XYZ file of C-alpha atoms in Angstrom:
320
model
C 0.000 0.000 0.000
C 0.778 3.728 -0.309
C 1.728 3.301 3.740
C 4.270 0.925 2.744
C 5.595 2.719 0.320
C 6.405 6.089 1.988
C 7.559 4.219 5.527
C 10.158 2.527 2.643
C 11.187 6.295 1.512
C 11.697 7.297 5.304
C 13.818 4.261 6.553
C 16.145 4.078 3.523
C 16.203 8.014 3.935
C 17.109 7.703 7.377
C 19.480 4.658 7.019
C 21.477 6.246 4.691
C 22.084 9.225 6.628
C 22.406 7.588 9.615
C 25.137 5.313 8.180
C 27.016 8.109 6.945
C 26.261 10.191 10.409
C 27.272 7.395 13.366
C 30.989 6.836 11.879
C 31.878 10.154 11.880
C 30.155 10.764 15.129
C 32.652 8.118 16.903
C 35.736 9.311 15.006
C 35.039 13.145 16.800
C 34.765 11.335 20.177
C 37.914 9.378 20.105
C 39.722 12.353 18.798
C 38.587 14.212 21.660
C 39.107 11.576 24.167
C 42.550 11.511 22.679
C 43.459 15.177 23.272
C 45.470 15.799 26.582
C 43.555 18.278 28.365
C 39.728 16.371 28.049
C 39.466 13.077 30.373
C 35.780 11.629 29.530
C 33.724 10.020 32.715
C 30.578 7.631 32.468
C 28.181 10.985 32.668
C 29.773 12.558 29.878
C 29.482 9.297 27.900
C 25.335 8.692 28.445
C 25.651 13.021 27.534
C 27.374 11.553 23.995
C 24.543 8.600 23.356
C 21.792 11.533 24.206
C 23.354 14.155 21.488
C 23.358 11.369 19.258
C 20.397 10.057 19.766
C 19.201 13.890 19.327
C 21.040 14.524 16.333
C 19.136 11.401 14.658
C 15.453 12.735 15.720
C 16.798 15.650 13.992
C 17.747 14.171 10.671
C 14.158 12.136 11.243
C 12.153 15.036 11.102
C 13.619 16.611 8.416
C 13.166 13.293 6.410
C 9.681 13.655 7.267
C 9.290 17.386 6.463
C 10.975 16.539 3.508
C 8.537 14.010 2.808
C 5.921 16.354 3.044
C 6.986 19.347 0.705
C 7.629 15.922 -2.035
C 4.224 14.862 -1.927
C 2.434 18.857 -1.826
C 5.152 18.928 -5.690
C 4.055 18.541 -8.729
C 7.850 18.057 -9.818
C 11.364 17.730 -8.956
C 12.312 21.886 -9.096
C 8.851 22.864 -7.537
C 9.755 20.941 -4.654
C 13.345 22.110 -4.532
C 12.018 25.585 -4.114
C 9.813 25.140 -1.783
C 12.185 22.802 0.414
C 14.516 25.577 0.023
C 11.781 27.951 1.566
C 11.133 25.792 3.952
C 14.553 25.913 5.162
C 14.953 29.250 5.328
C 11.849 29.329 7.688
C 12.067 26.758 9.946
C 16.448 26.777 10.513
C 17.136 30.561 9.931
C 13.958 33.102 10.469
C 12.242 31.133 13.478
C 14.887 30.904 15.581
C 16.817 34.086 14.715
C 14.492 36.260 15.646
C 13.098 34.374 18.227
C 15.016 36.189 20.813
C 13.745 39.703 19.228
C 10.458 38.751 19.413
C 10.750 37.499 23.017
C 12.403 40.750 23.997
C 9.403 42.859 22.344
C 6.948 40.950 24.211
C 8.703 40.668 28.018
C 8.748 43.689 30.566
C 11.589 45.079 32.551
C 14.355 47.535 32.207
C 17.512 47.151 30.134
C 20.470 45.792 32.050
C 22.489 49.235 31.560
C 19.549 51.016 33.712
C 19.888 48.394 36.210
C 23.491 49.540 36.734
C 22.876 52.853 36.566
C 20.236 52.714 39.355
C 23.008 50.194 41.527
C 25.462 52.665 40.915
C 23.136 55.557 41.904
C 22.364 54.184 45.012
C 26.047 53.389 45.813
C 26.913 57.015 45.311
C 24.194 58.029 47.445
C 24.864 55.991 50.159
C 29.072 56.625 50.136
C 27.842 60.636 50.147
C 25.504 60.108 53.020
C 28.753 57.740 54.944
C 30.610 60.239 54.192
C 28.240 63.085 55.255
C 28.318 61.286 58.877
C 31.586 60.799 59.014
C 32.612 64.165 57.919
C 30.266 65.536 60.725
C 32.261 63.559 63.679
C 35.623 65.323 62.166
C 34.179 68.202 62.741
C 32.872 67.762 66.222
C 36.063 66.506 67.493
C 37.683 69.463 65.675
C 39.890 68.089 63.188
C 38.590 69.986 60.159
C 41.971 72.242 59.777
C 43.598 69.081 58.848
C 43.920 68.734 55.144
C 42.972 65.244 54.994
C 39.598 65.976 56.572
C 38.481 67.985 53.744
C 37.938 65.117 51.171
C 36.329 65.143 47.721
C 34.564 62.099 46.829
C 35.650 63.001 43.276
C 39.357 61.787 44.459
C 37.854 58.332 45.968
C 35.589 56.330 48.772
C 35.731 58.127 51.834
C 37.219 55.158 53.334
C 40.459 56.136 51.537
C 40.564 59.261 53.618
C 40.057 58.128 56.884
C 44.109 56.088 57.102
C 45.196 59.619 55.720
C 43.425 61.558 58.573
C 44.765 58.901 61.465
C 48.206 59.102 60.051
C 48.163 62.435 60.932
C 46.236 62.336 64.732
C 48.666 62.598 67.368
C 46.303 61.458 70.070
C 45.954 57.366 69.830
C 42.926 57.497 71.301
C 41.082 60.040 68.628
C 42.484 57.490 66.144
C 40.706 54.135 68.024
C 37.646 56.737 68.394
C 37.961 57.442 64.657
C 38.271 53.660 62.916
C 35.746 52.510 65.382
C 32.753 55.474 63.761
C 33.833 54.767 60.763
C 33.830 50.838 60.654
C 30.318 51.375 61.910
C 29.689 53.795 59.009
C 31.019 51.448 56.682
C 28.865 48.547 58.176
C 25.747 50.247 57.652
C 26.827 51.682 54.099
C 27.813 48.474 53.098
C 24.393 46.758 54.011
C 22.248 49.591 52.763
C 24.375 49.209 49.289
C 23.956 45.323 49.198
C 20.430 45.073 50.101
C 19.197 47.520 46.930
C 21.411 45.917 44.721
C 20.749 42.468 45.601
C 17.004 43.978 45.070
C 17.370 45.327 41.409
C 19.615 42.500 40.256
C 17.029 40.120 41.527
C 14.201 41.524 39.864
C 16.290 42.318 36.709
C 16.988 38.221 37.042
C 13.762 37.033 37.271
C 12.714 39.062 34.223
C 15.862 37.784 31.952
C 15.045 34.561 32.856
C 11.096 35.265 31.740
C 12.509 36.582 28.616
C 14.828 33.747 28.116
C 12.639 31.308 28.422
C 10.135 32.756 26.243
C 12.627 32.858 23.729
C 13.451 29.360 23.728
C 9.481 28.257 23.613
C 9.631 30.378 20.332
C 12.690 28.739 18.935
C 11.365 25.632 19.902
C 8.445 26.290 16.833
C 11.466 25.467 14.563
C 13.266 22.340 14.834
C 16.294 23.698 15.298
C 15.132 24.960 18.539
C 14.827 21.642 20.564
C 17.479 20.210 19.013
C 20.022 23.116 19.926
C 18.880 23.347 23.759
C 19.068 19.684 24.367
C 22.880 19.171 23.202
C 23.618 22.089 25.423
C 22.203 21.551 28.182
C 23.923 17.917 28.238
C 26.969 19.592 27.379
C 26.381 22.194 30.542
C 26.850 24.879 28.290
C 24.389 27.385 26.371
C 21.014 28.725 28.391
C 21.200 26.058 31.159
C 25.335 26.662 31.333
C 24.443 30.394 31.619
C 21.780 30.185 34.080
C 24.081 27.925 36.457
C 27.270 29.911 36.374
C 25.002 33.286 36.880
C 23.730 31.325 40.218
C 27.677 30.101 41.015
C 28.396 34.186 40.565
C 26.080 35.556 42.498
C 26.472 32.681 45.280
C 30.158 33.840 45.156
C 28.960 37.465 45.930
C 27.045 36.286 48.691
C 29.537 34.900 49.913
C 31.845 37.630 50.208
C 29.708 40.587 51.358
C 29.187 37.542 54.283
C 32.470 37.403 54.691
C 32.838 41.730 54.785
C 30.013 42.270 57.554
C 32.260 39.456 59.552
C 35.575 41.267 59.034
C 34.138 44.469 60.356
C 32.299 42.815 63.171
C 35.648 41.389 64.477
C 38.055 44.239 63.321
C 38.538 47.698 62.393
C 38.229 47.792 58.225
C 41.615 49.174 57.865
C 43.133 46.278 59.881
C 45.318 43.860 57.650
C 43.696 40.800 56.992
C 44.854 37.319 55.065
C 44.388 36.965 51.552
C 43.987 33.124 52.226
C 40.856 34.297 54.443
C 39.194 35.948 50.881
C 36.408 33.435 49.662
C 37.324 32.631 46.225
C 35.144 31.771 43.211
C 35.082 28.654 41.649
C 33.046 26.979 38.653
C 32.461 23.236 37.175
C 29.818 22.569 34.972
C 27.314 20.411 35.933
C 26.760 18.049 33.395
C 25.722 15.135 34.992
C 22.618 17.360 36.685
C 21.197 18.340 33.299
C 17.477 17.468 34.826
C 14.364 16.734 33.293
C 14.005 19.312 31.430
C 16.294 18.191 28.491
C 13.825 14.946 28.027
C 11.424 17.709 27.013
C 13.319 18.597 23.530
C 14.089 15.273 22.160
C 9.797 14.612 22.606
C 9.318 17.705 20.613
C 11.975 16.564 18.006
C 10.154 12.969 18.155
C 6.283 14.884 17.437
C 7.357 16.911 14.619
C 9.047 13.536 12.808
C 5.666 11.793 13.791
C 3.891 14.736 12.471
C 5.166 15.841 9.425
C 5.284 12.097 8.363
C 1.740 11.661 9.482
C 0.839 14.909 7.242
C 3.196 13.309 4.172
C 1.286 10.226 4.340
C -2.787 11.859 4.561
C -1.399 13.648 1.541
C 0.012 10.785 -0.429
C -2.873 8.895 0.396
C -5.401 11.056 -0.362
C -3.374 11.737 -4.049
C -4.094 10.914 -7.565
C -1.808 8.312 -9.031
């Protein structure tokens, strides 16, 4: 039957390829697992079977969409042009613009006036540390000193206050002096952190809105799936991004934590060890790729099911 006949087209279609895919496929992974720096483990090996297994829905649904455009031509150039349309629409329009579109249709300020406001508030709060600070100087009478009367166009205000005790004879105004201004600096610092942490939270949340929008839009063009779910098994692209974003800003976390402890125990301008710093470190997490990647290779798997379903109502509904 006319069933028979087209399943016939689609496996020797797909056999071919896939003959002339899966050798070349193993000769990339044993030159990478030959090259010094890359050691492959068991995860990264079931990440290999999925991107293969990925890259032949991929070829399957393009035999089927191929399929289709053959049996909507009337001969061989009609169908050339129109497969070459077809192309163009589903590999290079859909998912280019995808992120445009996605951008268009999402709310929330552009990263550049998220700094702006972080920086804004910074300034405002180093004027107003400095403000109080500048005050004390002047009640304990220090103010003819020239180091008292800073600009904050030369710096922090924290690089004024070693200047001023350098120059304190008393050793008690300079203990009475660190100890204001560590307490300045403890405030300033968690008035700064909490707005920021604020903004680039809220900025967050609406990238990742944006983000994922984008990829359901991509996702209308094979291409999409297929892209997001070797990625993400690589720990790279949108879920890479998304985890090393969460690794930074645990990082930051981490060290204003560490800051509000330094000035709890010490004076700020006390020397401290740089082994003491946190320090930021990274590693892909490829064997945690989740769930979410079996979503892609079922799209892949219902638009080779439905274009080939479409190809064969076609061919059976046709004139021979």
């Amino acid at each position: 039957g006319r069933g028979e006949v087209l399943m016939g087209k689609w496996l020797g279609a797909f056999i071919a390829l896939a003959v002339l895919f899966t050798p070349c496929f193993i000769v990339v992974i044993f030159v990478g697992a030959s090259h010094a720096l890359i050691a492959f483990v068991m995860a990264d090996l079931w990440a290999l079977l999925g991107m293969y297994a990925g890259c032949l829905l991929y070829m399957g649904v393009f035999i089927s969409l191929g399929l289709l455009v053959s049996v909507h031509s009337s001969g061989a150039g009609v169908a050339l042009a129109r497969a070459l349309v077809v192309w163009a629409l589903a590999i290079w329009i859909v998912p280019s613009f995808a992120p445009y579109v996605a951008a268009a249709l999402s709310e929330g300020k552009p990263a550049l006036m998220v700094e702006a406001n972080i920086s804004r508030t910074r300034f405002t709060a180093e004027r107003e540390g400095w403000a109080e600070v500048a005050r004390f100087i002047r009640d304990r009478g220090w103010g003819e000193h020239e180091e008292a009367n800073w600009n904050l166009d030369w710096g922090t205000w924290s690089d004024a206050v070693p200047r001023l005790q350098a120059v304190l004879a008393d050793e008690a105004d300079k203990v009475a002096l660190a100890a204001l201004s560590t307490e300045v600096m403890r405030a300033q610092l968690a008035e700064m952190e909490e707005v920021a942490a604020r903004l680039k939270a809220g900025h967050m949340r609406d990238r990742h809105r944006e983000v994922k929008l984008g990829q359901m839009l991509a996702c209308l063009s094979p291409l999409g799936p297929l892209t997001f779910m070797l990625t993400d098994l690589a720990g790279t692209g949108v879920a890479g991004e998304f985890h090393f974003r969460a690794g930074v800003e645990r990082f930051k976390g981490d060290l204003v934590a560490y800051l509000h402890r330094q000035l709890a125990e010490r004076s700020m301008w006390e020397q401290v060890e740089a082994e003491s710093f946190p320090y930021f470190t990274y590693r892909p997490e490829v064997e945690k790729a989740g769930a979410e990647v079996l979503v892609y290779p079922l799209i892949l798997l219902l638009y080779a099911i439905g274009f080939f379903l479409a190809a064969y109502l076609r061919f059976a509904r046709a004139e021979i």
